[in-house]
mmCIF file with all atom_site columns, C-alpha atoms in Angstrom:
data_model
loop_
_atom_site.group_PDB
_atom_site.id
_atom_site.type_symbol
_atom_site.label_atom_id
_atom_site.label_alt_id
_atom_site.label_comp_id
_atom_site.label_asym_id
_atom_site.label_entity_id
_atom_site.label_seq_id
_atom_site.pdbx_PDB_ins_code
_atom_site.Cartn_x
_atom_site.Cartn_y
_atom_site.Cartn_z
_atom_site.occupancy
_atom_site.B_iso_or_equiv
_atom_site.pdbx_formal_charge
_atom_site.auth_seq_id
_atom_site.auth_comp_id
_atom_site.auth_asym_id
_atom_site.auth_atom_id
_atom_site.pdbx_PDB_model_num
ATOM 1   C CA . UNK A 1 1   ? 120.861 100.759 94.267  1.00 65.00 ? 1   UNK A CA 1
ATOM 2   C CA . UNK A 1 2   ? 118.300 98.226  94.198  1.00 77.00 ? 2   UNK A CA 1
ATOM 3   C CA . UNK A 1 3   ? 116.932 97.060  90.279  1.00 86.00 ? 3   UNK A CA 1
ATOM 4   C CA . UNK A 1 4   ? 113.324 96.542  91.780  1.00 89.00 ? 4   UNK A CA 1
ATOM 5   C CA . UNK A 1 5   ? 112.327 95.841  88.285  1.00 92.00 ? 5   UNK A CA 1
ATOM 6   C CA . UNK A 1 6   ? 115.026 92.765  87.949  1.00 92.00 ? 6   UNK A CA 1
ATOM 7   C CA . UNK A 1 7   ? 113.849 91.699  91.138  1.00 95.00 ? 7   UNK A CA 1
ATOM 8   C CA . UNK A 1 8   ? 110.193 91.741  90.199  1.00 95.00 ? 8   UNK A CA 1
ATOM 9   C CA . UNK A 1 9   ? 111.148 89.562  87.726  1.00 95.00 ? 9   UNK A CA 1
ATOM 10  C CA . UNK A 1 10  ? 113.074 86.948  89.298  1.00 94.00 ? 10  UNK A CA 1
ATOM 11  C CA . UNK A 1 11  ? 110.024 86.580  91.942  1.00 95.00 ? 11  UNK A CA 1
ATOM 12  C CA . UNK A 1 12  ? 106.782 87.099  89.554  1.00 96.00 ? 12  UNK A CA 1
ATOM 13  C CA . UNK A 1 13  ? 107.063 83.540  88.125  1.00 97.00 ? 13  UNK A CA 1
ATOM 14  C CA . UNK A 1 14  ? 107.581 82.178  91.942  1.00 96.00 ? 14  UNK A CA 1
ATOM 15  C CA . UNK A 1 15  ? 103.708 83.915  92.639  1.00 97.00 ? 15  UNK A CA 1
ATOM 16  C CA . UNK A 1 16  ? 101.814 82.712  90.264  1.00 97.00 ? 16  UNK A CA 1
ATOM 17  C CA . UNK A 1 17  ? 103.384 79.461  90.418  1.00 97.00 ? 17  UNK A CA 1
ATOM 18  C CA . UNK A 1 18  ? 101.110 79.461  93.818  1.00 98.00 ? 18  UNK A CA 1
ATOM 19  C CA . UNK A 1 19  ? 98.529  80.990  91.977  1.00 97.00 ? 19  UNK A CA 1
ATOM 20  C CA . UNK A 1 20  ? 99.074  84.716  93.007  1.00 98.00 ? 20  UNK A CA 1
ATOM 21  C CA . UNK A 1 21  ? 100.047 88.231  90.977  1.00 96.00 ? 21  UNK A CA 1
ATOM 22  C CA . UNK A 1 22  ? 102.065 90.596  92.361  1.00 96.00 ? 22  UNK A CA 1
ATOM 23  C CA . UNK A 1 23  ? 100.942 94.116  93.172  1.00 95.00 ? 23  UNK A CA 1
ATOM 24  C CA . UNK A 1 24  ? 103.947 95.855  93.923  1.00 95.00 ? 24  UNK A CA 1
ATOM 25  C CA . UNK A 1 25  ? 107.448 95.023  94.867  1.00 96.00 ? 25  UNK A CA 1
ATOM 26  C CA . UNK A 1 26  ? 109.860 97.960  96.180  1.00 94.00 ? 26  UNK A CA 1
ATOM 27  C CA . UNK A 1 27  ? 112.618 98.569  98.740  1.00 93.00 ? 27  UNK A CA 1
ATOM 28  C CA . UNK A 1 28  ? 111.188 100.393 101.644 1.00 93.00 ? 28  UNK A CA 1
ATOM 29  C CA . UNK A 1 29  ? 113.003 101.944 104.982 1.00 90.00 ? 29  UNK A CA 1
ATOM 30  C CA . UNK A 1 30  ? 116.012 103.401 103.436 1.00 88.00 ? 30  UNK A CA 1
ATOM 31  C CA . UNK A 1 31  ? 119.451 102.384 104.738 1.00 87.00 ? 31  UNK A CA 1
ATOM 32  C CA . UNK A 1 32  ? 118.448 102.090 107.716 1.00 90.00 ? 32  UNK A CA 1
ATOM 33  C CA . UNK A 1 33  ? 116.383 99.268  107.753 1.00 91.00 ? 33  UNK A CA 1
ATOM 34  C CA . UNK A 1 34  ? 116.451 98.195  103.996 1.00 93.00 ? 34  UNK A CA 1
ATOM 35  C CA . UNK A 1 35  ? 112.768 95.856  103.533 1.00 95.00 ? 35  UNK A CA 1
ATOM 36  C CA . UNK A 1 36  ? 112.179 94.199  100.221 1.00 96.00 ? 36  UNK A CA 1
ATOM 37  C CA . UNK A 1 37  ? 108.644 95.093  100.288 1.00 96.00 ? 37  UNK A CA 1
ATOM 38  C CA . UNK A 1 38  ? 106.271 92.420  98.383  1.00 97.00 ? 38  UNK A CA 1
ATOM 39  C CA . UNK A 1 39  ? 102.331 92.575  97.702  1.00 97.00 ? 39  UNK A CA 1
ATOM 40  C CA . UNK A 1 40  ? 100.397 89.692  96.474  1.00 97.00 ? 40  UNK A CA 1
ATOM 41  C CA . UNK A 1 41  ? 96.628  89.021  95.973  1.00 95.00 ? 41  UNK A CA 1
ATOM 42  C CA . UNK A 1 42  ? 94.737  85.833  94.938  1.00 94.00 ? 42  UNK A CA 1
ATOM 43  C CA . UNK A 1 43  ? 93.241  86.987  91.188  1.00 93.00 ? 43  UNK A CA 1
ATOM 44  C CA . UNK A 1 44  ? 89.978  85.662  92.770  1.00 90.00 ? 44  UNK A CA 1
ATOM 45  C CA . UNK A 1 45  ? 89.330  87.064  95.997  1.00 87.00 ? 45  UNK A CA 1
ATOM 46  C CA . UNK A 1 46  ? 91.705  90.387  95.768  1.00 88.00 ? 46  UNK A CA 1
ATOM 47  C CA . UNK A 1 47  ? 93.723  88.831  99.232  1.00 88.00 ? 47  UNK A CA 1
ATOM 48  C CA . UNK A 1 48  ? 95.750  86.599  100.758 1.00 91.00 ? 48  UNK A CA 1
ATOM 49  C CA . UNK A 1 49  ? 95.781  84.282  103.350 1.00 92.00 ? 49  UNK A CA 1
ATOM 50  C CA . UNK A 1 50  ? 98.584  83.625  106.116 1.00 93.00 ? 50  UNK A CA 1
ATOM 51  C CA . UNK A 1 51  ? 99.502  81.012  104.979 1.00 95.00 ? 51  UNK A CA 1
ATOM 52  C CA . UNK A 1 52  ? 99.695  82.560  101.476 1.00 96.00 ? 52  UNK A CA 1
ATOM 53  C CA . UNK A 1 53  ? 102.134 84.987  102.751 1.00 96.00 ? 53  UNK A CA 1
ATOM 54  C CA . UNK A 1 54  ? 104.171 82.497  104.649 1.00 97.00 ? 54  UNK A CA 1
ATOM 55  C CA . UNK A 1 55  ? 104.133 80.160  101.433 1.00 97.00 ? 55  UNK A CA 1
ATOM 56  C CA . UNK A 1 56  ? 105.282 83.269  99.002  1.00 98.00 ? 56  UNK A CA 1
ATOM 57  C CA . UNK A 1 57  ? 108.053 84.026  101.295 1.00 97.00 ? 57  UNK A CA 1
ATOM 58  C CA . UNK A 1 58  ? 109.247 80.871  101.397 1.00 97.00 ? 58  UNK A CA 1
ATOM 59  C CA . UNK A 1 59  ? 109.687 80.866  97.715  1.00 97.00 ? 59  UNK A CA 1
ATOM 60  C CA . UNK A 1 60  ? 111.169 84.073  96.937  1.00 97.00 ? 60  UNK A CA 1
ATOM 61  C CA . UNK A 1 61  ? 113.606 83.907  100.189 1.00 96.00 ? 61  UNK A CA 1
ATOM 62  C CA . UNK A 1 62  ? 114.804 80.189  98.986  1.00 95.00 ? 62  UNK A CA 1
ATOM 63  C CA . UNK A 1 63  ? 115.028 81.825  95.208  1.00 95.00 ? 63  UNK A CA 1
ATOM 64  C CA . UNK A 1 64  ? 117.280 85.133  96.276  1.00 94.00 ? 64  UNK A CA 1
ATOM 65  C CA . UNK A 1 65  ? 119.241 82.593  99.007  1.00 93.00 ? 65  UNK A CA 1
ATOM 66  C CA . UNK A 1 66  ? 120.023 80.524  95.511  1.00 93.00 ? 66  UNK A CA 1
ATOM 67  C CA . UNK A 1 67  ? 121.213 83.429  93.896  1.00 92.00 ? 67  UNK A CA 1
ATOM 68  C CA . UNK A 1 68  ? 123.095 84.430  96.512  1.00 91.00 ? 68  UNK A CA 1
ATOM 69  C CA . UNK A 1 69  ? 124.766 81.302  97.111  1.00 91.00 ? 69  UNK A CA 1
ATOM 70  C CA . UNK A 1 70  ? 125.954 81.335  93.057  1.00 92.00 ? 70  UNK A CA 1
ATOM 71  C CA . UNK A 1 71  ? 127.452 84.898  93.830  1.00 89.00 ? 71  UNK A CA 1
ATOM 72  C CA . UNK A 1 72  ? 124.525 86.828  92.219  1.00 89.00 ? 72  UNK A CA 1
ATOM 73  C CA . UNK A 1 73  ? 122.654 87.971  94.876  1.00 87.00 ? 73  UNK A CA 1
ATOM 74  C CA . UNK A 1 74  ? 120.163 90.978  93.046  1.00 89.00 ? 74  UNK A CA 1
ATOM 75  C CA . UNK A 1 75  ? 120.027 92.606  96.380  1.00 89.00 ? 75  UNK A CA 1
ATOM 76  C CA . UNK A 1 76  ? 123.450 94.973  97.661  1.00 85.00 ? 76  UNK A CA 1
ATOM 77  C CA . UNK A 1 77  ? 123.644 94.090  101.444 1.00 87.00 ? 77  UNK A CA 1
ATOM 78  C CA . UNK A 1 78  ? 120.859 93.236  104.726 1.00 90.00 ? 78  UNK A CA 1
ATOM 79  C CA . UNK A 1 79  ? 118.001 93.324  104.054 1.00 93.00 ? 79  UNK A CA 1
ATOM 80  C CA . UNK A 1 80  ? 114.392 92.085  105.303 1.00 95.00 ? 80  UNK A CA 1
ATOM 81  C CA . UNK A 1 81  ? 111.476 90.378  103.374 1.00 96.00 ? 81  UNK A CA 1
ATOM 82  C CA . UNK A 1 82  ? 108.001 91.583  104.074 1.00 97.00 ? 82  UNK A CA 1
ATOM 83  C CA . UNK A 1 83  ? 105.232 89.707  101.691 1.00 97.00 ? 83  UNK A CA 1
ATOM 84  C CA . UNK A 1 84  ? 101.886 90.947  102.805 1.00 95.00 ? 84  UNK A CA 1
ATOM 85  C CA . UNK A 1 85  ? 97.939  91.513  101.005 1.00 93.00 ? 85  UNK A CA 1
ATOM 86  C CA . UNK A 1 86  ? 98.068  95.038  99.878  1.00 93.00 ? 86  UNK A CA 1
ATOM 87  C CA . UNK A 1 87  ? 95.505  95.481  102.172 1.00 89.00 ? 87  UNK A CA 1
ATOM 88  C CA . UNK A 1 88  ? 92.101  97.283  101.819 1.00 89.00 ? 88  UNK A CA 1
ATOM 89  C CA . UNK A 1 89  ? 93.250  100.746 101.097 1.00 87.00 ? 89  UNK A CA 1
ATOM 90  C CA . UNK A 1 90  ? 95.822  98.852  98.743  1.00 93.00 ? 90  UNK A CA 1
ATOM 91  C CA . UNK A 1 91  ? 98.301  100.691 96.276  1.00 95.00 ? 91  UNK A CA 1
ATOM 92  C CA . UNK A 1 92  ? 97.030  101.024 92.562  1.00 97.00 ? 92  UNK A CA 1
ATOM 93  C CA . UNK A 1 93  ? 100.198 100.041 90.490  1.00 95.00 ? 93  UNK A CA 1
ATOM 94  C CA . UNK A 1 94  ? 98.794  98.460  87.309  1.00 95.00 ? 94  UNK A CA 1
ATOM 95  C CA . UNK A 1 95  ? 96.282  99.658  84.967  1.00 95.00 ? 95  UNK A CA 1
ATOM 96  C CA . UNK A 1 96  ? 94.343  96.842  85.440  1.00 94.00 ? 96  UNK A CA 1
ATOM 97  C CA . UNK A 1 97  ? 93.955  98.087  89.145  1.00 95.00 ? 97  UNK A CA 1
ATOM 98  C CA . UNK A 1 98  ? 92.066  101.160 87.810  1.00 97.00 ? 98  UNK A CA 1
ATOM 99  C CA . UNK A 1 99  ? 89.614  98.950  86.012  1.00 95.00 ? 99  UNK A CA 1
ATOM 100 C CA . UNK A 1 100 ? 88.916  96.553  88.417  1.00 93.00 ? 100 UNK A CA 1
ATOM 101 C CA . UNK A 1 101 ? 88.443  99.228  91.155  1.00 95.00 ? 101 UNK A CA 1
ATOM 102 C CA . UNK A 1 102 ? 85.725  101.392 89.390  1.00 97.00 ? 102 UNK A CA 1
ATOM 103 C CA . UNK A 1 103 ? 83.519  103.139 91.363  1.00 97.00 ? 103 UNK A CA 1
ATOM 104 C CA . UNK A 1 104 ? 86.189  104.074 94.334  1.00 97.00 ? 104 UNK A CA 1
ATOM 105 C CA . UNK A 1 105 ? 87.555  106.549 95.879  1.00 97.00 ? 105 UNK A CA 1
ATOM 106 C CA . UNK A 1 106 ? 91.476  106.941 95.300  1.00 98.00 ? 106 UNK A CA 1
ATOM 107 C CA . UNK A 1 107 ? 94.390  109.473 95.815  1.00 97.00 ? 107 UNK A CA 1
ATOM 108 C CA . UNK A 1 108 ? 97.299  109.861 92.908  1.00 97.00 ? 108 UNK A CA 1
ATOM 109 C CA . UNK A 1 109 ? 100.308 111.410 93.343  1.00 96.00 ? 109 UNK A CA 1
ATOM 110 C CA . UNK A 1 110 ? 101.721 113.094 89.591  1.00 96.00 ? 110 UNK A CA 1
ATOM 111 C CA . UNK A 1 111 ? 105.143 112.792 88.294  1.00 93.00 ? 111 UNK A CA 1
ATOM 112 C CA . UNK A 1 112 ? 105.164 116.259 87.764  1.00 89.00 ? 112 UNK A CA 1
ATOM 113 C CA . UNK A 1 113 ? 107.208 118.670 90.177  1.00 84.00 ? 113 UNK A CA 1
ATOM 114 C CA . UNK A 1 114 ? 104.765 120.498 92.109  1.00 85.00 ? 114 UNK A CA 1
ATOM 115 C CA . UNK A 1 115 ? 101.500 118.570 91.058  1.00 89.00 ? 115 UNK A CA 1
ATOM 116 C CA . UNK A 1 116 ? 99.000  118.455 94.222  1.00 92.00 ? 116 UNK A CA 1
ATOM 117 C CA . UNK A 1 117 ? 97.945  115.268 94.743  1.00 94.00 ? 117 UNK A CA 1
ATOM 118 C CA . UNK A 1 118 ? 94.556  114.480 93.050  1.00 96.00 ? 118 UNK A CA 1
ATOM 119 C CA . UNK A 1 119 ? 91.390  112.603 95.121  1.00 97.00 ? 119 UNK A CA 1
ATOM 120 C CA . UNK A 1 120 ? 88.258  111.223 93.290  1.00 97.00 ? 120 UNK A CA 1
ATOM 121 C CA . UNK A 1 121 ? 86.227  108.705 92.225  1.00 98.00 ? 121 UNK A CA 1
ATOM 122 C CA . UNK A 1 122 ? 87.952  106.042 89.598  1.00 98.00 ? 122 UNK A CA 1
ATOM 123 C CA . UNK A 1 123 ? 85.858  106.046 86.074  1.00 98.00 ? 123 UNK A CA 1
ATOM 124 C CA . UNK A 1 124 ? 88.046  103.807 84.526  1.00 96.00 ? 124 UNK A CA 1
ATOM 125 C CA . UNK A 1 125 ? 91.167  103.552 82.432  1.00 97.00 ? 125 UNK A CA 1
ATOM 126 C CA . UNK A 1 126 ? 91.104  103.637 78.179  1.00 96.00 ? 126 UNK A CA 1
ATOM 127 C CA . UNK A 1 127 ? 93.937  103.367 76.456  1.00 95.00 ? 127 UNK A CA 1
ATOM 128 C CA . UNK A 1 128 ? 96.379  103.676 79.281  1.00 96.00 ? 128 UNK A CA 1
ATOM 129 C CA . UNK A 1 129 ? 94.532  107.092 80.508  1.00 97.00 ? 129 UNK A CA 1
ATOM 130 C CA . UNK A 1 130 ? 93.013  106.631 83.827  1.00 98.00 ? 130 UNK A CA 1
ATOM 131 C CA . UNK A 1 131 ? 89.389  108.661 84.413  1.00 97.00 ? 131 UNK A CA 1
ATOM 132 C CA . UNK A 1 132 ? 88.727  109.994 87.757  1.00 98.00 ? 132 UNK A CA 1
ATOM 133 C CA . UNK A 1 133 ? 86.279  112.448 88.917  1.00 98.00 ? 133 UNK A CA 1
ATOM 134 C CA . UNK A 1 134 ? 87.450  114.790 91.037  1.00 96.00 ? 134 UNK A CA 1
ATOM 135 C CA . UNK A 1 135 ? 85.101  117.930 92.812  1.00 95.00 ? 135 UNK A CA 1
ATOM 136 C CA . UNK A 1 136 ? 86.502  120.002 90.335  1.00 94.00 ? 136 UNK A CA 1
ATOM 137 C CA . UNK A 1 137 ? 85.621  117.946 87.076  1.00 96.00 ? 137 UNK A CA 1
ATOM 138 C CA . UNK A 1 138 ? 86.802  114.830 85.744  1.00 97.00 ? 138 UNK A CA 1
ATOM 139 C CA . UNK A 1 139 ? 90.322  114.467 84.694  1.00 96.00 ? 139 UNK A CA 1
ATOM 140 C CA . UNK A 1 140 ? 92.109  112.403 82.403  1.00 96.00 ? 140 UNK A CA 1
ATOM 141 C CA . UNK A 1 141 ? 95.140  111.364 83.910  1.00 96.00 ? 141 UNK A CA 1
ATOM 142 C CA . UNK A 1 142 ? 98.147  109.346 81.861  1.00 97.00 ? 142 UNK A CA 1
ATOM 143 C CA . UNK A 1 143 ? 98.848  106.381 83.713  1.00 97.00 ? 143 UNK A CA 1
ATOM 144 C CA . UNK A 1 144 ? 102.712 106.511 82.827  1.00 96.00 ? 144 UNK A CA 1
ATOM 145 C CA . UNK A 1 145 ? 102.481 109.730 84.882  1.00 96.00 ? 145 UNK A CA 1
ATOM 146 C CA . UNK A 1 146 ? 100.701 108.342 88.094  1.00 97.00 ? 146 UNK A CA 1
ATOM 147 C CA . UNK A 1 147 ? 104.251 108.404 90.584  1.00 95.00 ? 147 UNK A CA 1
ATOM 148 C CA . UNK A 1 148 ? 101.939 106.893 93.295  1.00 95.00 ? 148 UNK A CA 1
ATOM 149 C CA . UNK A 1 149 ? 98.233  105.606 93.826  1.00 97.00 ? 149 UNK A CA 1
ATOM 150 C CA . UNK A 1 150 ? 95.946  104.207 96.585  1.00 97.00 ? 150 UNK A CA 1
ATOM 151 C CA . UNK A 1 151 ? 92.156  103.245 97.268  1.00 96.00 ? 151 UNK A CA 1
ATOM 152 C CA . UNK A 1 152 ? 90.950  105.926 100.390 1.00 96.00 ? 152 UNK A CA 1
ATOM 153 C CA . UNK A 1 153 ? 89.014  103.682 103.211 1.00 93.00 ? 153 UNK A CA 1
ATOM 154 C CA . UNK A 1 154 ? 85.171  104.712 102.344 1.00 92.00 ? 154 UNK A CA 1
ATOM 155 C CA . UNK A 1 155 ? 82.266  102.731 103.787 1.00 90.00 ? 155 UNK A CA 1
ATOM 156 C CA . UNK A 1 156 ? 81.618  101.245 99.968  1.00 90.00 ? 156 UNK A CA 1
ATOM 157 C CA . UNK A 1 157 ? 85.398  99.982  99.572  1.00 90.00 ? 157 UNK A CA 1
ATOM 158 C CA . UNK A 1 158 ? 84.557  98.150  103.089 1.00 88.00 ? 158 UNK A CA 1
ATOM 159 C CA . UNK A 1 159 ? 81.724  96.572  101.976 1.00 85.00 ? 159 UNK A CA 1
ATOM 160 C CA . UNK A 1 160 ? 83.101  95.591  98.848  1.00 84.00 ? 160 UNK A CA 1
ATOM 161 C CA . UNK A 1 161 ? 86.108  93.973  100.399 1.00 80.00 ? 161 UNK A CA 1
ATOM 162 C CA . UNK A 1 162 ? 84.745  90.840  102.983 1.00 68.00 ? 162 UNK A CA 1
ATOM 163 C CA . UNK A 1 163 ? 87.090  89.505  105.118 1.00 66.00 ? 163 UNK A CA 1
ATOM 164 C CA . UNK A 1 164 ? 88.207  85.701  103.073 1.00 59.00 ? 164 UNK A CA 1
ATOM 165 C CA . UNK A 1 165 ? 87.727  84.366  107.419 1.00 60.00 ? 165 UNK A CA 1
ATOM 166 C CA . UNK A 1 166 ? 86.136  86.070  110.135 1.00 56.00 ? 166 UNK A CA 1
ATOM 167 C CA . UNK A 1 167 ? 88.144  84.040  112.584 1.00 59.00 ? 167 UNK A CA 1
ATOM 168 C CA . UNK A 1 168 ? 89.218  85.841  115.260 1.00 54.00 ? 168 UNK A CA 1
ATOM 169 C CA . UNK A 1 169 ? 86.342  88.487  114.920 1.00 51.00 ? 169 UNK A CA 1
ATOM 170 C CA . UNK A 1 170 ? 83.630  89.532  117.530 1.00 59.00 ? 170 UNK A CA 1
ATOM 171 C CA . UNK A 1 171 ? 81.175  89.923  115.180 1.00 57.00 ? 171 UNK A CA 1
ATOM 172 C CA . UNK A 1 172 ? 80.952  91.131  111.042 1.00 53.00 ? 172 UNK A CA 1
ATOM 173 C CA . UNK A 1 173 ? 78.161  93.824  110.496 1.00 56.00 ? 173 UNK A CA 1
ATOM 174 C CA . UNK A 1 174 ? 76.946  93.605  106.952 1.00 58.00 ? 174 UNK A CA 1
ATOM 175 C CA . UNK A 1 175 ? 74.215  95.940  105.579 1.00 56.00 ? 175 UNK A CA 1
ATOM 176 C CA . UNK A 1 176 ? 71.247  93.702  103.684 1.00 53.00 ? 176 UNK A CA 1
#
């Protein structure tokens, strides 16, 4: 089995050496089709570019190759790279996330067996407990016990998250 935690350290100092932090890094598609799964952002602009992508991938497949080539390759057998933006309805996977998305609209999956999976507004996080509001009151959630996270698509997480190039587009509608 895959140490996605080793791994996320061998490649964290090869993103922000271009500037980037990683969101998440997992292995994805099961045996089947085994995908070393990588998220980035620019701190400033919550995306990447392309060419970002292209230029991350470059570093972490040249770093792994290296490994590999000593006879220490962190990953057991095939496998494919994906390096992508987390995208707009983007996983939270630090605390930080739960700060900086305040205000939206997100769905957490609990550790706990048999927990239904919670939708609401982020508050916040304070001391590692993550606020949200939920139609039933607000909760205090641990964040150790978050299994999985995500932003829900809502017109205000749209408008909060502009396109870095509207190449390509027929047109942008922005309120104002």
């Amino acid at each position: 089995m895959t140490d996605t935690n080793a791994i996320t350290r061998l490649i964290e100092p090869e993103a922000q050496a271009l500037g980037f932090d990683l969101v998440r890094v997992a292995m994805i598609g099961g045996t089947s089709d085994p995908t070393l799964q990588v998220m980035a952002e620019r701190p400033d602009t919550r995306q990447l570019t392309i060419d970002d992508c292209a230029d991350l991938s470059r570093r972490i497949s040249e770093k792994l190759d290296a490994m590999e080539a000593d006879g220490r390759d962190p990953i057991d057998g095939a496998y494919r790279l994906e390096v992508s933006s987390p995208g707009i309805d983007r996983p939270l996977t630090r605390a930080k996330d739960y700060a900086d998305w305040t205000g939206h609209e997100a769905r957490l999956k609990l550790d706990e067996a048999g927990a239904k999976p919670l939708s609401g507004t982020i508050k916040g996080i304070d001391n590692d407990i993550v606020l949200l509001a939920t139609p039933k009151g607000d909760r205090e959630i641990p964040f150790e016990s978050i299994a999985s996270a995500k932003l829900l698509l809502t017109d205000a997480l749209i408008n909060a998250t502009a396109p870095l190039s509207t190449e390509g587009a027929d047109s942008i509608k922005t309120e104002g």
